Coordinates of C-alpha atoms and ligand atoms in Angstrom, one line a residue:
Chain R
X1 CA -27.0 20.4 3.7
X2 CA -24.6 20.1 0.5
X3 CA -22.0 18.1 1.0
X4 CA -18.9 18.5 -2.1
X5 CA -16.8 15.5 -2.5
X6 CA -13.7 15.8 -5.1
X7 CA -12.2 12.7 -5.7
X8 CA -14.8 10.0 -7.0
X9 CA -12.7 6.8 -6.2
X10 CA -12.5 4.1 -2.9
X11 CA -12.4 7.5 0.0
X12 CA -15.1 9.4 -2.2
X13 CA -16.9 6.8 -3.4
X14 CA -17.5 5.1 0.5
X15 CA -18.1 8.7 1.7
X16 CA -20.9 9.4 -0.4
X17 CA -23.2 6.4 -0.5
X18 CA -23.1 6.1 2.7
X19 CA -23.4 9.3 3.9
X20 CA -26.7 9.2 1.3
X21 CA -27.5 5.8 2.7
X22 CA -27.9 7.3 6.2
X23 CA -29.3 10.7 5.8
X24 CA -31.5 10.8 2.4
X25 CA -32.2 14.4 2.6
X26 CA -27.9 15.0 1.9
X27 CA -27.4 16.9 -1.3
X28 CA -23.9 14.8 -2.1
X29 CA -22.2 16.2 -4.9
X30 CA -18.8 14.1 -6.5
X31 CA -16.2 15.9 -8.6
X32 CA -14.2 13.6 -10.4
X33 CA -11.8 14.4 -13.2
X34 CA -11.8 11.5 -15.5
X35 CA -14.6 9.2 -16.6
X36 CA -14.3 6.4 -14.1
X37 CA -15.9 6.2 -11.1
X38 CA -14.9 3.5 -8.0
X39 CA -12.3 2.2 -10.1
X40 CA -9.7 0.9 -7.8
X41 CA -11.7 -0.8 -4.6
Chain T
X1 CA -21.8 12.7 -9.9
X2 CA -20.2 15.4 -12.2
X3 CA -17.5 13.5 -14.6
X4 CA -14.7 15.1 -16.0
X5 CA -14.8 17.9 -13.5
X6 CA -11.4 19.1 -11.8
X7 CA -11.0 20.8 -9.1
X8 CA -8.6 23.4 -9.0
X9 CA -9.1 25.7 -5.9
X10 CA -10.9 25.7 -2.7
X11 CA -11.8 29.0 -1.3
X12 CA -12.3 28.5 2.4
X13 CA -13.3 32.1 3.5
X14 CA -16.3 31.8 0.5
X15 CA -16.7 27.9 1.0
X16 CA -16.7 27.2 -2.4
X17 CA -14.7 24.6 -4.8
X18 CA -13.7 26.1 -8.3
X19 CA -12.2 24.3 -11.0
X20 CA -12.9 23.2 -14.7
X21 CA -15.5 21.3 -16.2
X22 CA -15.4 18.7 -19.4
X23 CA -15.2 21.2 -22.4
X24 CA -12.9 23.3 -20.5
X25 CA -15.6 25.6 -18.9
X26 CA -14.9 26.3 -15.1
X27 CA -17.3 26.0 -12.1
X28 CA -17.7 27.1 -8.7
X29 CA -19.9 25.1 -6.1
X30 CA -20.6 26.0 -2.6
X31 CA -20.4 23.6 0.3
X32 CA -21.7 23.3 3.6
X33 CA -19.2 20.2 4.0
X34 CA -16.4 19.6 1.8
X35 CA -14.2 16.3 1.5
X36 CA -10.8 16.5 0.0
X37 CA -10.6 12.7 -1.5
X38 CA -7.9 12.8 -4.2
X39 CA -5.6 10.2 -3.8
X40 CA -2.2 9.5 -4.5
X41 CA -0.4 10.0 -7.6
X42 CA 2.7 8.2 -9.0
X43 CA 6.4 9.9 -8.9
X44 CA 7.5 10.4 -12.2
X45 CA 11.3 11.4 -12.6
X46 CA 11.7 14.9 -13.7
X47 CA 14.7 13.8 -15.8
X48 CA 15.0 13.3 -19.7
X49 CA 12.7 11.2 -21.8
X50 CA 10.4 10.7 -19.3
X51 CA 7.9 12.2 -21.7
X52 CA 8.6 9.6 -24.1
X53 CA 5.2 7.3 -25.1
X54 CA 7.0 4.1 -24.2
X55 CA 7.6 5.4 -20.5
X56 CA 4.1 4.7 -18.8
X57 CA 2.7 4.9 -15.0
X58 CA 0.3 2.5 -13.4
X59 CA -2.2 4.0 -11.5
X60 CA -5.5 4.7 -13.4
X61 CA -8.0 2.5 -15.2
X62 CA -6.2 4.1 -18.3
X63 CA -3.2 3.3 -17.3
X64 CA -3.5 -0.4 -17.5
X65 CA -5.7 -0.4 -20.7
X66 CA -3.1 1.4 -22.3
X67 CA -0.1 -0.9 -21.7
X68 CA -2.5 -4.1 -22.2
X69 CA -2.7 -2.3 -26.0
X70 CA 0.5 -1.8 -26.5
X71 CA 1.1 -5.9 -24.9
X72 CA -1.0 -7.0 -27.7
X73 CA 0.6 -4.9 -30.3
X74 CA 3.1 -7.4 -29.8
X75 CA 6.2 -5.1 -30.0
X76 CA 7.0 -5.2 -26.5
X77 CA 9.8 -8.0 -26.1
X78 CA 11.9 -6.1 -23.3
X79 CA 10.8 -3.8 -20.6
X80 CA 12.5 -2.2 -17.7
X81 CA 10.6 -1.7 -14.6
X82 CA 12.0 1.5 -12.8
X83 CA 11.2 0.5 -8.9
X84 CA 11.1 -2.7 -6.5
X85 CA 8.3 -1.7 -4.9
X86 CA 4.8 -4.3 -4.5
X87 CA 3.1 -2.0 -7.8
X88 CA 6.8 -2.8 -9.7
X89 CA 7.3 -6.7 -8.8
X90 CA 3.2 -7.7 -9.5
X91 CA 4.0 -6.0 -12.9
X92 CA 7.1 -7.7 -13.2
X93 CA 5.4 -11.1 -12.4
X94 CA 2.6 -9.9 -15.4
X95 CA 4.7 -8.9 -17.8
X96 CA 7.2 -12.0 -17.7
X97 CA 4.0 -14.1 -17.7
X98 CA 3.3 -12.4 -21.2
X99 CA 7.2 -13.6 -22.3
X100 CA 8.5 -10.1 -21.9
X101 CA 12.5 -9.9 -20.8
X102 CA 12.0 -8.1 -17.7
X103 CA 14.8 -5.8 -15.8
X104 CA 14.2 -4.2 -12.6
X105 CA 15.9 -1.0 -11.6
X106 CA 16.5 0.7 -8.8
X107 CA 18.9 3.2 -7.1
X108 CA 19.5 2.0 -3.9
X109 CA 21.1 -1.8 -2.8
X110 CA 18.4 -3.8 -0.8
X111 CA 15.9 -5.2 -2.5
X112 CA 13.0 -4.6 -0.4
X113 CA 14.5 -2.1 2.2
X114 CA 11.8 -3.0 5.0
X115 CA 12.1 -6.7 4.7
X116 CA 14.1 -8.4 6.7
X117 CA 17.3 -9.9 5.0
X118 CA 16.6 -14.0 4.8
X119 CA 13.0 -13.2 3.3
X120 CA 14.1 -10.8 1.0
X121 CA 16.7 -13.0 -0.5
X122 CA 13.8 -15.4 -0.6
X123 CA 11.9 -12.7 -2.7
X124 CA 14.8 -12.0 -5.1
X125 CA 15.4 -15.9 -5.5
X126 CA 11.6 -16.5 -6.5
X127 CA 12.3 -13.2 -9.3
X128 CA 15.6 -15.1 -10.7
X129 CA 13.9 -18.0 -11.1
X130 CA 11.6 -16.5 -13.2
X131 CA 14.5 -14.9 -14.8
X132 CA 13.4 -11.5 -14.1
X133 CA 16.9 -9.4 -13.5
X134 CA 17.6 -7.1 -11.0
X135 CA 19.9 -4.2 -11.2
X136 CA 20.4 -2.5 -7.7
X137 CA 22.2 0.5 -8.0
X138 CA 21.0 1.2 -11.3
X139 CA 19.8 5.2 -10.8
X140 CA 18.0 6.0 -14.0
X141 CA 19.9 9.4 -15.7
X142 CA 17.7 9.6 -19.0
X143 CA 15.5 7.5 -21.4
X144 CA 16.5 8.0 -24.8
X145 CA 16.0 7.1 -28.7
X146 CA 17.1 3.2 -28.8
X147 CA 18.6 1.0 -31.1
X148 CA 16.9 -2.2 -32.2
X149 CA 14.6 -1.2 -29.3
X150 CA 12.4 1.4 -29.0
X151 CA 13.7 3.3 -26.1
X152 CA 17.5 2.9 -24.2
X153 CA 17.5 3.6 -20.2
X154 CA 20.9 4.8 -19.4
X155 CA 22.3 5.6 -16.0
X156 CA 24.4 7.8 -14.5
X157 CA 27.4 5.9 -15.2
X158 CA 26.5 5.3 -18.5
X159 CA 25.0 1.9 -18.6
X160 CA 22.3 1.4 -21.1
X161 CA 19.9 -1.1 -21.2
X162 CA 17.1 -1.6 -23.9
X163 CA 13.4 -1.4 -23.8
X164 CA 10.1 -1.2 -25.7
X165 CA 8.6 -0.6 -22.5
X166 CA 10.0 1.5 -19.1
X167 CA 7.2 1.1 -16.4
X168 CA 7.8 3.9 -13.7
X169 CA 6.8 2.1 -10.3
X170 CA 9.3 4.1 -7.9
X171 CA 6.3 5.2 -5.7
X172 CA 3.5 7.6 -5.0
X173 CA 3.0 10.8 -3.5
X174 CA -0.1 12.3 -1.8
X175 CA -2.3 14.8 -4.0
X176 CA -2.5 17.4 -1.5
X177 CA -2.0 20.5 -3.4
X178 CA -5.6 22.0 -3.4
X179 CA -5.1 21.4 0.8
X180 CA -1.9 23.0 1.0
X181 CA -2.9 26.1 -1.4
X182 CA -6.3 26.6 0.9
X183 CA -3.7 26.5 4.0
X184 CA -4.7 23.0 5.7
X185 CA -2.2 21.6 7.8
X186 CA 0.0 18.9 6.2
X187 CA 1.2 15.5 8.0
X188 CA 4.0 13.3 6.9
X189 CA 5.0 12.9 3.6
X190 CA 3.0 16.5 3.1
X191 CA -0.5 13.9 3.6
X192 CA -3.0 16.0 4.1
X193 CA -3.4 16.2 8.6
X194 CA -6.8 14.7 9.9
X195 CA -8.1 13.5 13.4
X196 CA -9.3 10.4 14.5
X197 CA -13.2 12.1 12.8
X198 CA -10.8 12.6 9.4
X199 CA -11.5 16.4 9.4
X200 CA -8.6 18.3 8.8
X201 CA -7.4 22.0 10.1
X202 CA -10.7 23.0 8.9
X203 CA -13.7 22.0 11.2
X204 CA -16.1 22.1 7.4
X205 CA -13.4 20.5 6.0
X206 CA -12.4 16.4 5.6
X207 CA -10.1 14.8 3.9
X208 CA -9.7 11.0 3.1
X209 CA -7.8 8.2 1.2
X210 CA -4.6 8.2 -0.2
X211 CA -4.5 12.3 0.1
X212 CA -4.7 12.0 4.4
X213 CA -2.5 11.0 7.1
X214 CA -3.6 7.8 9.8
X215 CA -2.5 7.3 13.1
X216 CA 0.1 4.6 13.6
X217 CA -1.7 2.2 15.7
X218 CA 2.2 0.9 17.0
X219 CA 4.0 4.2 17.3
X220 CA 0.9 6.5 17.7
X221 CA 2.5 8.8 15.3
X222 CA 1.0 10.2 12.1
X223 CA 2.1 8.1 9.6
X224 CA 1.5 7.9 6.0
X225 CA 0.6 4.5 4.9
X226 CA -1.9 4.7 1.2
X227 CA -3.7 1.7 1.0
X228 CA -7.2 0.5 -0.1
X229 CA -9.0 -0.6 3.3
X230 CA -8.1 2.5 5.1
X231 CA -9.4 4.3 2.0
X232 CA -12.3 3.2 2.4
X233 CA -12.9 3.0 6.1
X234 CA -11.6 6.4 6.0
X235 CA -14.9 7.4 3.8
X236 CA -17.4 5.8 5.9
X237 CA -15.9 7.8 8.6
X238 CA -16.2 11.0 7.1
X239 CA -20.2 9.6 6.3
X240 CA -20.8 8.7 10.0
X241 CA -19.5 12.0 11.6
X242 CA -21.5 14.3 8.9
X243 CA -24.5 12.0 9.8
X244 CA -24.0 12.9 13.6
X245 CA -22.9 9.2 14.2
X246 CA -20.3 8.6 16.6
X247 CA -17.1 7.5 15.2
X248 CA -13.0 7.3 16.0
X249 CA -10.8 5.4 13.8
X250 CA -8.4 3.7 15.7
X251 CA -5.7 3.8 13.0
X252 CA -3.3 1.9 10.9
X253 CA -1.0 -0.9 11.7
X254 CA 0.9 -1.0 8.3
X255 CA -0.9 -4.5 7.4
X256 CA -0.2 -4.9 3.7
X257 CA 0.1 -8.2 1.4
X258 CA 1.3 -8.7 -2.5
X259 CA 2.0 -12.0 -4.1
X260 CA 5.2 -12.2 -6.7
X261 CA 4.6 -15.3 -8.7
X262 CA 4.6 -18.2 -6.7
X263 CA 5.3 -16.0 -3.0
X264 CA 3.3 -14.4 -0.6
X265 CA 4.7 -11.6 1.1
X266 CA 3.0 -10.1 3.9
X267 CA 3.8 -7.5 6.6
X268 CA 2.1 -5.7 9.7
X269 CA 3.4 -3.0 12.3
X270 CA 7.3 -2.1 12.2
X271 CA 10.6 -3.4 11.3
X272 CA 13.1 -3.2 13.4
X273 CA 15.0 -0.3 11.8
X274 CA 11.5 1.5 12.1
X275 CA 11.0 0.8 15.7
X276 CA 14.4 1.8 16.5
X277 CA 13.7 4.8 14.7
X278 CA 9.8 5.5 16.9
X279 CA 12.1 5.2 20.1
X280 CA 11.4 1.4 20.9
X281 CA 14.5 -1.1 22.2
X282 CA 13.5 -3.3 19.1
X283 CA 14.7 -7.0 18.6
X284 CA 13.7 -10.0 16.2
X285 CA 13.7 -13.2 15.2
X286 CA 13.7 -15.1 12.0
X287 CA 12.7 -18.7 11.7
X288 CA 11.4 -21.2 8.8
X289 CA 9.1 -23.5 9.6
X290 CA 6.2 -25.8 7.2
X291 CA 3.5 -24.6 5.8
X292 CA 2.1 -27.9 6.6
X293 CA 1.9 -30.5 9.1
X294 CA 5.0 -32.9 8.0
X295 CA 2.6 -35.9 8.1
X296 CA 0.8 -33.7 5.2
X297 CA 2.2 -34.0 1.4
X298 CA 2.9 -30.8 -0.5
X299 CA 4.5 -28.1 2.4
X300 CA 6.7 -25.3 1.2
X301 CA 8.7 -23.4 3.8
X302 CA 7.2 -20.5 5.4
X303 CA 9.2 -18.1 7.1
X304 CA 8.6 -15.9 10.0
X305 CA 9.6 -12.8 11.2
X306 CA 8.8 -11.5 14.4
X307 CA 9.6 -7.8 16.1
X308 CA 9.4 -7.3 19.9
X309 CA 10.1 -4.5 22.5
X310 CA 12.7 -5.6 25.3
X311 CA 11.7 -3.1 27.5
X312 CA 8.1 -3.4 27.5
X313 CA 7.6 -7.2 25.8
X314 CA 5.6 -5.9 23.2
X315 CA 4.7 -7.2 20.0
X316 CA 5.7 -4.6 17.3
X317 CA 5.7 -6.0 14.2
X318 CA 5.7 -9.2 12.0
X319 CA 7.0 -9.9 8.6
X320 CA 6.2 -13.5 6.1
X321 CA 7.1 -15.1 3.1
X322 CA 6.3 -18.3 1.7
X323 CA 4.6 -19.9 -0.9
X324 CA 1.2 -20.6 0.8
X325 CA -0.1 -19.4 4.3
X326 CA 1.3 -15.9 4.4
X327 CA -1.0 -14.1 3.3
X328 CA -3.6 -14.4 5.5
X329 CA -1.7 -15.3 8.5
X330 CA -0.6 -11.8 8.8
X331 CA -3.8 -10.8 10.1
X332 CA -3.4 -12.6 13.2
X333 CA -0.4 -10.3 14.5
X334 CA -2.4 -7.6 12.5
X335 CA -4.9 -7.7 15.4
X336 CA -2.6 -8.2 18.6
X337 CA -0.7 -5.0 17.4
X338 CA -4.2 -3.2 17.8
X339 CA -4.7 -5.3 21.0
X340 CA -1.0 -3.7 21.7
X341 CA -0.4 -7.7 23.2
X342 CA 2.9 -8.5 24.2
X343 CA 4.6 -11.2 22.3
X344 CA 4.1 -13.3 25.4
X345 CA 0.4 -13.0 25.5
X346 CA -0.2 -13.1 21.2
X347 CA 2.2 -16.4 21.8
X348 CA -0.5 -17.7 24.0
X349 CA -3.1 -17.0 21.1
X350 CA -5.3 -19.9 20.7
X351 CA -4.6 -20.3 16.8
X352 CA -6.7 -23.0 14.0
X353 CA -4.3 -26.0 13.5
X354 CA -5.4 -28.9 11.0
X355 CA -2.2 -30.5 9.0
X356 CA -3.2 -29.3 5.2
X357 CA -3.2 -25.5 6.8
X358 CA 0.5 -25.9 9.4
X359 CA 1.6 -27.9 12.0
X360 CA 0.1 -28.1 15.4
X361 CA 2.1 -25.1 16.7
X362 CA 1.7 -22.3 14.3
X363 CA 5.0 -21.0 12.9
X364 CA 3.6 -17.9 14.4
X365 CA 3.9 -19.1 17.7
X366 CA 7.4 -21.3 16.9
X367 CA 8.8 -17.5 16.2
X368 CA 6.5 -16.0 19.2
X369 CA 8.3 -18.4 21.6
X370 CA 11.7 -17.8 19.8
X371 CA 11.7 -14.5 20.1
X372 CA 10.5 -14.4 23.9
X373 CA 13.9 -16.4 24.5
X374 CA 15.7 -14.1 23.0
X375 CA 14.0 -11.0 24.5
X376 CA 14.9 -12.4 27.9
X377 CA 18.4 -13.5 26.8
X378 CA 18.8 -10.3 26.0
X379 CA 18.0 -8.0 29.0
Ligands
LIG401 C1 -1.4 -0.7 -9.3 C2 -1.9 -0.5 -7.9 C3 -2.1 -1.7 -7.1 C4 -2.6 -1.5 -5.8 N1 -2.8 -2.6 -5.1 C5 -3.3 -2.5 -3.8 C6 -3.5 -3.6 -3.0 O1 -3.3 -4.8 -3.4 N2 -4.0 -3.5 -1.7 C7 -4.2 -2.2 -1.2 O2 -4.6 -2.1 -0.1 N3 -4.0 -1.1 -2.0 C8 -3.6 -1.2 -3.3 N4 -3.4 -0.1 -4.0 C9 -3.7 1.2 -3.4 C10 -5.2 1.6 -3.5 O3 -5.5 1.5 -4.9 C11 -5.4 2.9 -2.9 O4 -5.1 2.9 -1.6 C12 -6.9 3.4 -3.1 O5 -7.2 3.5 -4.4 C13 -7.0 4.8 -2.5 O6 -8.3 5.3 -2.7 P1 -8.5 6.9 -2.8 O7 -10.0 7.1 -3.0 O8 -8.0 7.5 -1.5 O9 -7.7 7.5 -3.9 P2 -7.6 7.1 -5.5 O10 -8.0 5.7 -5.8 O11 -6.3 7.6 -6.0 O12 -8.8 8.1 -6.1 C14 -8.7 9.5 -6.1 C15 -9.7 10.0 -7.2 O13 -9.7 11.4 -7.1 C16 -9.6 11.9 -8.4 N5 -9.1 13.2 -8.4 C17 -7.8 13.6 -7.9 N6 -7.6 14.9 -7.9 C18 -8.8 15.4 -8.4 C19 -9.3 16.8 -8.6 N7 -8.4 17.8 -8.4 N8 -10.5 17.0 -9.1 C20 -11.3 15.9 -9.3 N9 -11.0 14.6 -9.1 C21 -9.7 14.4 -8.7 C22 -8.8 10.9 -9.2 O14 -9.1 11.0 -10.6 C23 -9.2 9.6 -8.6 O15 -10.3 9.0 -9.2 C24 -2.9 -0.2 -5.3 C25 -2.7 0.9 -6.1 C26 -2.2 0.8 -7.4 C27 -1.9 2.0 -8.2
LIG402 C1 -9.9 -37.9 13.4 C2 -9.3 -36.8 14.3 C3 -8.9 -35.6 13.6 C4 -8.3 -34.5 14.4 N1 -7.9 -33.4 13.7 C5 -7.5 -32.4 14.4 C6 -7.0 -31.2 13.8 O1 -7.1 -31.0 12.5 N2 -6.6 -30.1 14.5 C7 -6.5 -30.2 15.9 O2 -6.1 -29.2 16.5 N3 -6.9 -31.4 16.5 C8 -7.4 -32.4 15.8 N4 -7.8 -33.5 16.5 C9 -7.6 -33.6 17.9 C10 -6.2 -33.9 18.3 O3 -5.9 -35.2 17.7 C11 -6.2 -34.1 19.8 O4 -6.6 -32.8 20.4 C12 -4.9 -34.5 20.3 O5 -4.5 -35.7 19.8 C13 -4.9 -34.5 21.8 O6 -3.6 -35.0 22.2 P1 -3.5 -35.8 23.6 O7 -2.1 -36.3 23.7 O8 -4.0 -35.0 24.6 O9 -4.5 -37.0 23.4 P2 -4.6 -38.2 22.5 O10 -3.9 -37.9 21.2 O11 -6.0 -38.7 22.5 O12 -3.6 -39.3 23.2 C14 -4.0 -39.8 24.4 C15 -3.2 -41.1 24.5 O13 -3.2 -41.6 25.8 C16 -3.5 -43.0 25.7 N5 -4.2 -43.2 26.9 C17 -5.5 -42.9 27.3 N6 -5.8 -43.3 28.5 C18 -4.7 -44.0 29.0 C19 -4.4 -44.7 30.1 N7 -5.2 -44.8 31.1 N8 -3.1 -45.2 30.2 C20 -2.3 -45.1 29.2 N9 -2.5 -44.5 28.1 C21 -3.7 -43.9 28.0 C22 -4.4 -43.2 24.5 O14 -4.3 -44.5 24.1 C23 -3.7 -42.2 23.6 O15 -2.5 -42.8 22.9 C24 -8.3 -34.6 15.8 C25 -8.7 -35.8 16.4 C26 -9.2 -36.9 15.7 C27 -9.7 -38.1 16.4

């Protein structure tokens, strides 16, 4: 299953790993428009 | 992780995400699942001079490098802060600590328009003495060419005042856009709608953050509340229903804290203009107590403000200032809102007493008892 995130800061960021964390076979993709990633908390 | 990619559009009938990559190229990406997480961007003024360099946002990573740079340039020696907001008063509180003049604007007369009178003239004393000036009714008209300074913010009447540095804090809105163009339903403050599983309209579609609604754990309502825990939370959420996990967020209560030089000032649930406003039969009470047991050296005033329903008895809200023992303290009333306890039954709360942390009976419980007095007075 792919799963598209856009937005690669706190929501994004929590979403992905641990959606990853609990199902390794995920294909988690992150779209994030500037250079930083998890910037904020 | 694809950096320096923007999203543009999402095509729900071909589930796919288009938008440009770093060297201007654009993509498209399919998804099975798709999570809106964008965030929350700052109001900026569509009014003259905004565009100027010296007129700057906080928000990004950027953001703050950028004014630290110009900071240690050294040719900022006034700024204006547009906004009393928490972003506008912890930059007012950094700036003067860097021996910048500061000046606060903002439209409107209050101060801090949720907080209740006697702490928010608490909160504008602890910015005077610091020598930080505020300017209520000061509604910002144009930013223009200065002289002696770099830039002069002028209002509608004509007022000027001089900066080398305007900081726009006058709040944010939600980036919802690429929802509402793909035709997802829209909450308060156009937040992007989810359930209590964050999806929105969509059933492939979540959203999360800053960009989405909550529900009001006081009022039940959407609300529209952007802060960092529920951002987060908000994410894990998405990651335990896509996972087949069971999962339903119970909401928001409105818990947020910020310090301004030496104060705390913390708040959870509803004041009482907001409760009147959900429907409720809202009273309160305001007391001061110690921060510390009086046999204890070194107590600063604390002060208390509690929010009840007369009808019901329920707790709805609670309010602090003080120089130590706010911040954390909130979190008590924090949890009896999501217990929805009656201020009867949080003021029966078995709460930690030892004389360096407050006297034997909490000053949340001195304004629990208070106010149930009043409450009864009252009906
Ligand atoms: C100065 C400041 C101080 C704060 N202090 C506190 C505090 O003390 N306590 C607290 O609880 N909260 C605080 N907050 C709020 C907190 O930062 C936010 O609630 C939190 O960052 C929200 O996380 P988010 O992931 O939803 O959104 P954001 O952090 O805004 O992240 C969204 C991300 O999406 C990216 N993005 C947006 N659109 C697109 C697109 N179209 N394509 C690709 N990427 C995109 C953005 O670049 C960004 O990285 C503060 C905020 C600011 C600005
Ligand atoms: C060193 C120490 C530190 C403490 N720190 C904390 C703290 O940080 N936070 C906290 O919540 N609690 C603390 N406590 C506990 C707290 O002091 C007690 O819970 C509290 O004093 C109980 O009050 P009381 O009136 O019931 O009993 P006490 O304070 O014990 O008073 C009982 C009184 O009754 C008198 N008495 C007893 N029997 C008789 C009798 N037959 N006839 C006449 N008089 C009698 C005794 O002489 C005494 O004066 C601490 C206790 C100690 C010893």
């Amino acid at each position: 299953m792919k799963f598209v995130i856009i937005g690669g800061d706190a929501a994004g960021m929590s979403a992905a790993s641990r959606a990853k964390r609990q199902d390794p076979s995920l294909e988690v993709i992150v779209f994030e428009q500037t250079q930083t990633v998890s910037y904020s908390a | 992780m694809r950096l320096g990619h923007r999203a543009e559009a999402i095509d729900i009938a071909g589930g796919h995400v288009t938008g440009s990559g770093p060297d201007g190229k654009s993509f498209a990406l399919g998804y099975d699942r798709l999570l809106i997480a964008t965030g929350a961007a700052p109001i900026v003024p569509r009014r003259p001079g905004f565009d100027r360099p010296e007129v700057v946002v906080v928000k990004t990573l950027e953001d703050a490098q950028a004014i630290k740079a110009r900071l240690q340039s050294g040719s900022v020696k006034r700024a204006v802060i547009m906004g009393m907001g928490y972003i506008a008063m912890e930059m007012a509180e950094a700036l003067s600590l860097r021996q910048v003049t500061v000046t606060m604007v903002k439209p409107r007369a209050e101060l801090l328009p949720w907080l209740d009178a006697e702490l928010a003239a608490t909160v504008r004393g602890e910015l005077e003495h610091h020598k930080v000036e505020l300017r209520t009714g000061f509604d910002v008209a144009r930013i223009e060419a200065g002289k002696g300074s770099n830039v002069a913010v002028v209002d509608a009447s004509g007022a000027s005042l001089a900066a080398d540095l305007v900081i726009v804090a006058v709040g944010v809105q939600p980036n919802s856009r690429l929802a509402a163009d793909a035709g997802l339903q829209l909450g308060p403050a156009r937040a992007i709608a989810v359930d209590r599983q964050m999806r929105t309209s969509n059933p492939a579609i979540y959203a999360a953050g800053d960009c989405a609604d909550a529900f009001h754990v006081v009022t039940g309502q959407r609300a529209w509340i952007p802060l960092a825990l529920r951002a987060n939370r908000a994410g894990w959420a998405v990651a335990d229903h896509l996972t087949g996990r069971e999962v339903a967020l119970q909401g928001i209560a409105g818990t947020a804290v910020f310090k301004v030089f030496d104060l705390q000032v913390a708040r959870t649930g509803l004041s009482v203009a907001e409760a009147a406003q959900a429907g409720f039969d809202a009273t309160a009470v305001t007391i001061s107590a110690s921060s510390r047991a009086h046999s204890h050296p070194g107590g600063s005033p604390l002060q208390v403000h509690l929010v009840g329903d007369r009808r019901t008895g329920r707790l709805l809200g609670a309010q602090m200032v003080g120089r130590e023992g706010a911040a954390h303290r909130i979190n008590a009333p924090a949890v009896a809102l999501h217990a929805t306890m009656t201020v009867e039954q949080f003021g029966q709360s078995d709460l930690a007493y030892a004389p360096p942390f407050g006297p034997s009976w909490d000053p949340l419980l001195v304004a629990a008892n208070q106010l149930i007095k009043k409450m009864k007075e009252e009906s």
